[in-house]
Amino acid sequence: MTEIPMFPLGSVLFPCMPLPLRIFEERYLVMLARILENEPAEFGVVLIERGQEVGGGEQRFRYGTVAQITELEGAEGFVSVLAQGERRIEIVEWLDDDPFPRAEVRVLPELEWDASLEPLRLRAEQQVRRTLARVSEFADQRWAATVELSDDPVESSWQLAGIAPLGELDQIALLRSASLDALLSGIIELTIAAEETLGAFGDEDDEDPGIDDPEYQAGDEDDDE
């Protein structure tokens, strides 16, 4: 078990996904100063179950991800931080705020890749890209259907979980996956359900956006990211 600083947020962080933050609360500025004394500079991220990000007193989920700071920039009134999701953690015990949240955690096992999973990974990618393309026609999305993924199959699997247009509870379920098979199967199942739900608000007669086109699948990353 390891004691680490914690940052409860209103969103889920997956391994291999970026996390941009603007830190302005005094307790988290203190936390940031302490984190930067060590290398690598890391903190834990968990989803808030009830409450707000600002002010404290929130209730938090048990599972989260360690974030490693990759970029830092000071500005008037806040500090801009860019971090990267690393390993998954389970909260063993919450400690007293000092003055920021702290917890004892255990690291969850890494998911192992097997080449036989590649067809499932490709199916998950196709499903996520198709859903993003469809939903983007009538709702703003953080991630474009053409966003670039890692060449590493484990990393790209986590990235698919991160870009899929899912709710936080579905994301928590994916974060807790015990195997890559379960993760990829969960991505497909939950994204199909999301597409059916979100598609009800769009034009169901629209033409399929051509996800089977290899050039579409290998498109450039969204310029906004």
Short mmCIF file of C-alpha atoms in Angstrom, two decimals:
data_model
loop_
_atom_site.label_atom_id
_atom_site.label_comp_id
_atom_site.label_asym_id
_atom_site.label_seq_id
_atom_site.Cartn_x
_atom_site.Cartn_y
_atom_site.Cartn_z
CA MET A 1 0.00 0.00 0.00
CA THR A 2 1.11 3.54 -0.76
CA GLU A 3 0.02 6.91 0.59
CA ILE A 4 -0.53 9.50 -2.15
CA PRO A 5 -2.20 12.92 -2.55
CA MET A 6 -5.65 12.68 -4.11
CA PHE A 7 -7.61 14.95 -6.42
CA PRO A 8 -11.36 14.12 -6.49
CA LEU A 9 -12.91 15.27 -9.77
CA GLY A 10 -16.24 15.25 -11.56
CA SER A 11 -14.81 13.04 -14.31
CA VAL A 12 -13.08 9.67 -14.69
CA LEU A 13 -9.43 9.44 -15.68
CA PHE A 14 -8.25 6.34 -17.57
CA PRO A 15 -4.68 5.13 -17.99
CA CYS A 16 -3.01 6.60 -21.10
CA MET A 17 -5.44 9.54 -21.23
CA PRO A 18 -4.56 13.24 -20.77
CA LEU A 19 -5.89 15.29 -17.87
CA PRO A 20 -5.85 19.10 -18.18
CA LEU A 21 -6.46 20.97 -14.93
CA ARG A 22 -6.67 24.53 -13.70
CA ILE A 23 -5.69 24.55 -10.04
CA PHE A 24 -6.75 27.56 -8.00
CA GLU A 25 -7.93 26.23 -4.61
CA GLU A 26 -5.37 26.88 -1.89
CA ARG A 27 -5.37 23.28 -0.66
CA TYR A 28 -4.56 21.96 -4.11
CA LEU A 29 -1.90 24.60 -4.70
CA VAL A 30 -0.26 23.33 -1.50
CA MET A 31 -0.66 19.77 -2.79
CA LEU A 32 0.92 20.72 -6.10
CA ALA A 33 3.93 22.28 -4.36
CA ARG A 34 4.52 19.06 -2.39
CA ILE A 35 4.02 16.84 -5.41
CA LEU A 36 6.63 18.75 -7.39
CA GLU A 37 9.23 17.98 -4.74
CA ASN A 38 9.30 14.39 -6.00
CA GLU A 39 10.06 12.73 -9.32
CA PRO A 40 7.86 11.68 -10.95
CA ALA A 41 5.27 14.22 -9.77
CA GLU A 42 2.11 12.17 -9.23
CA PHE A 43 -1.29 12.27 -7.58
CA GLY A 44 -4.39 10.09 -7.55
CA VAL A 45 -7.67 10.94 -9.29
CA VAL A 46 -11.06 9.56 -8.25
CA LEU A 47 -14.58 10.38 -9.37
CA ILE A 48 -16.78 12.35 -6.99
CA GLU A 49 -19.88 10.36 -6.12
CA ARG A 50 -21.70 13.23 -4.39
CA GLY A 51 -20.75 16.84 -3.80
CA GLN A 52 -18.72 19.42 -5.70
CA GLU A 53 -15.12 19.73 -6.80
CA VAL A 54 -14.62 23.01 -4.96
CA GLY A 55 -14.73 23.36 -1.19
CA GLY A 56 -14.33 19.79 0.07
CA GLY A 57 -16.76 17.47 1.84
CA GLU A 58 -17.50 15.40 -1.26
CA GLN A 59 -18.10 11.64 -1.31
CA ARG A 60 -15.78 9.68 -3.57
CA PHE A 61 -15.65 6.40 -5.48
CA ARG A 62 -13.14 3.73 -4.44
CA TYR A 63 -11.39 3.26 -7.77
CA GLY A 64 -9.23 5.73 -9.61
CA THR A 65 -6.04 6.35 -11.55
CA VAL A 66 -2.63 7.78 -10.76
CA ALA A 67 -1.93 10.91 -12.81
CA GLN A 68 1.62 11.97 -13.65
CA ILE A 69 2.30 15.65 -14.33
CA THR A 70 3.82 16.26 -17.77
CA GLU A 71 3.41 20.02 -18.21
CA LEU A 72 3.03 22.96 -15.84
CA GLU A 73 2.35 26.63 -16.49
CA GLY A 74 1.64 29.45 -14.06
CA ALA A 75 -1.02 32.07 -14.76
CA GLU A 76 -2.75 34.84 -12.85
CA GLY A 77 -4.98 33.26 -10.22
CA PHE A 78 -4.36 29.62 -11.15
CA VAL A 79 -1.83 27.06 -12.34
CA SER A 80 -2.40 25.10 -15.55
CA VAL A 81 -1.43 21.45 -15.27
CA LEU A 82 -1.37 18.72 -17.89
CA ALA A 83 -1.13 15.19 -16.50
CA GLN A 84 -1.26 11.71 -17.98
CA GLY A 85 -3.17 8.75 -16.60
CA GLU A 86 -0.83 5.97 -15.50
CA ARG A 87 -1.75 2.97 -13.30
CA ARG A 88 -5.12 2.11 -11.75
CA ILE A 89 -5.61 2.20 -7.99
CA GLU A 90 -8.11 1.15 -5.34
CA ILE A 91 -8.59 3.27 -2.26
CA VAL A 92 -7.82 1.25 0.88
CA GLU A 93 -8.36 4.07 3.38
CA TRP A 94 -9.00 7.79 3.22
CA LEU A 95 -6.72 9.80 5.51
CA ASP A 96 -7.33 13.19 7.10
CA ASP A 97 -6.99 16.14 4.74
CA ASP A 98 -3.60 17.77 5.32
CA PRO A 99 -4.94 20.19 4.02
CA PHE A 100 -5.60 18.31 0.76
CA PRO A 101 -7.15 14.83 0.39
CA ARG A 102 -4.83 11.87 0.95
CA ALA A 103 -5.37 8.14 0.82
CA GLU A 104 -3.68 4.80 1.21
CA VAL A 105 -4.06 2.93 -2.06
CA ARG A 106 -3.14 -0.34 -3.67
CA VAL A 107 -2.20 -0.61 -7.31
CA LEU A 108 -4.48 -2.77 -9.44
CA PRO A 109 -2.87 -5.35 -11.75
CA GLU A 110 -1.90 -4.28 -15.25
CA LEU A 111 -4.07 -5.73 -18.01
CA GLU A 112 -2.22 -8.18 -20.23
CA TRP A 113 -2.42 -8.21 -24.01
CA ASP A 114 -2.94 -11.34 -26.09
CA ALA A 115 -2.73 -11.23 -29.88
CA SER A 116 -5.99 -13.17 -30.11
CA LEU A 117 -7.76 -10.05 -28.79
CA GLU A 118 -6.89 -7.93 -31.83
CA PRO A 119 -10.20 -8.61 -33.68
CA LEU A 120 -12.08 -7.58 -30.53
CA ARG A 121 -9.98 -4.44 -30.19
CA LEU A 122 -10.62 -3.51 -33.82
CA ARG A 123 -14.35 -4.07 -33.33
CA ALA A 124 -14.31 -1.85 -30.24
CA GLU A 125 -12.44 0.87 -32.14
CA GLN A 126 -14.88 0.71 -35.04
CA GLN A 127 -17.85 0.93 -32.68
CA VAL A 128 -16.45 3.88 -30.72
CA ARG A 129 -15.51 5.82 -33.86
CA ARG A 130 -18.90 5.17 -35.44
CA THR A 131 -20.72 6.32 -32.32
CA LEU A 132 -18.60 9.46 -32.01
CA ALA A 133 -19.23 10.30 -35.67
CA ARG A 134 -22.96 9.84 -35.32
CA VAL A 135 -23.35 11.70 -32.06
CA SER A 136 -21.19 14.61 -33.23
CA GLU A 137 -23.80 15.41 -35.88
CA PHE A 138 -26.18 16.75 -33.24
CA ALA A 139 -24.11 17.23 -30.05
CA ASP A 140 -20.69 18.63 -29.23
CA GLN A 141 -18.12 16.00 -28.31
CA ARG A 142 -14.71 16.41 -26.70
CA TRP A 143 -13.20 13.79 -29.00
CA ALA A 144 -13.53 13.59 -32.77
CA ALA A 145 -14.23 10.27 -34.48
CA THR A 146 -10.84 10.60 -36.21
CA VAL A 147 -8.78 11.08 -33.03
CA GLU A 148 -5.44 9.29 -33.24
CA LEU A 149 -4.79 6.35 -30.91
CA SER A 150 -1.60 4.76 -29.64
CA ASP A 151 0.03 1.97 -31.63
CA ASP A 152 0.31 -0.02 -28.41
CA PRO A 153 -2.77 -2.30 -28.12
CA VAL A 154 -3.12 -1.96 -24.34
CA GLU A 155 -2.76 1.81 -24.45
CA SER A 156 -5.21 2.14 -27.34
CA SER A 157 -7.73 -0.04 -25.49
CA TRP A 158 -7.68 2.34 -22.52
CA GLN A 159 -7.88 5.30 -24.90
CA LEU A 160 -11.00 3.82 -26.49
CA ALA A 161 -12.56 3.67 -23.04
CA GLY A 162 -11.55 7.29 -22.50
CA ILE A 163 -12.94 8.72 -25.74
CA ALA A 164 -16.16 6.70 -25.89
CA PRO A 165 -19.21 8.95 -25.23
CA LEU A 166 -20.23 7.26 -21.98
CA GLY A 167 -21.51 8.39 -18.60
CA GLU A 168 -19.33 8.36 -15.51
CA LEU A 169 -20.87 5.21 -14.02
CA ASP A 170 -20.20 3.28 -17.22
CA GLN A 171 -16.65 4.64 -17.21
CA ILE A 172 -16.10 3.47 -13.63
CA ALA A 173 -17.28 0.00 -14.64
CA LEU A 174 -14.72 -0.04 -17.46
CA LEU A 175 -11.97 1.24 -15.18
CA ARG A 176 -12.52 -1.75 -12.89
CA SER A 177 -12.14 -4.30 -15.72
CA ALA A 178 -10.21 -7.39 -14.63
CA SER A 179 -8.93 -8.24 -18.13
CA LEU A 180 -8.51 -6.69 -21.56
CA ASP A 181 -11.15 -9.06 -22.88
CA ALA A 182 -13.61 -7.67 -20.31
CA LEU A 183 -12.54 -4.08 -21.03
CA LEU A 184 -12.99 -4.35 -24.80
CA SER A 185 -16.24 -6.29 -24.51
CA GLY A 186 -17.53 -3.69 -22.06
CA ILE A 187 -16.57 -0.84 -24.40
CA ILE A 188 -18.53 -2.45 -27.24
CA GLU A 189 -21.60 -3.23 -25.15
CA LEU A 190 -21.78 0.15 -23.41
CA THR A 191 -21.05 2.14 -26.58
CA ILE A 192 -23.76 0.30 -28.52
CA ALA A 193 -26.21 1.16 -25.74
CA ALA A 194 -25.04 4.78 -25.76
CA GLU A 195 -25.39 4.99 -29.54
CA GLU A 196 -28.95 3.69 -29.36
CA THR A 197 -29.85 6.16 -26.61
CA LEU A 198 -28.09 9.20 -28.04
CA GLY A 199 -29.14 8.33 -31.59
CA ALA A 200 -32.76 8.77 -30.60
CA PHE A 201 -32.08 12.51 -30.54
CA GLY A 202 -30.60 12.56 -34.02
CA ASP A 203 -31.78 11.79 -37.48
CA GLU A 204 -31.96 8.00 -37.72
CA ASP A 205 -32.23 8.24 -41.49
CA ASP A 206 -28.75 9.78 -41.82
CA GLU A 207 -26.26 7.90 -43.94
CA ASP A 208 -23.59 5.87 -42.14
CA PRO A 209 -20.44 8.06 -41.98
CA GLY A 210 -18.21 5.48 -43.63
CA ILE A 211 -16.31 4.04 -40.68
CA ASP A 212 -15.21 1.08 -42.79
CA ASP A 213 -13.03 3.42 -44.87
CA PRO A 214 -9.40 2.80 -43.75
CA GLU A 215 -8.52 6.46 -44.32
CA TYR A 216 -11.37 7.49 -42.03
CA GLN A 217 -10.20 5.13 -39.29
CA ALA A 218 -6.62 6.40 -39.50
CA GLY A 219 -7.48 10.11 -39.53
CA ASP A 220 -5.56 12.84 -37.74
CA GLU A 221 -6.19 13.88 -34.15
CA ASP A 222 -8.85 16.51 -33.56
CA ASP A 223 -7.25 19.94 -33.87
CA ASP A 224 -9.08 21.07 -30.73
CA GLU A 225 -7.26 18.57 -28.51
#
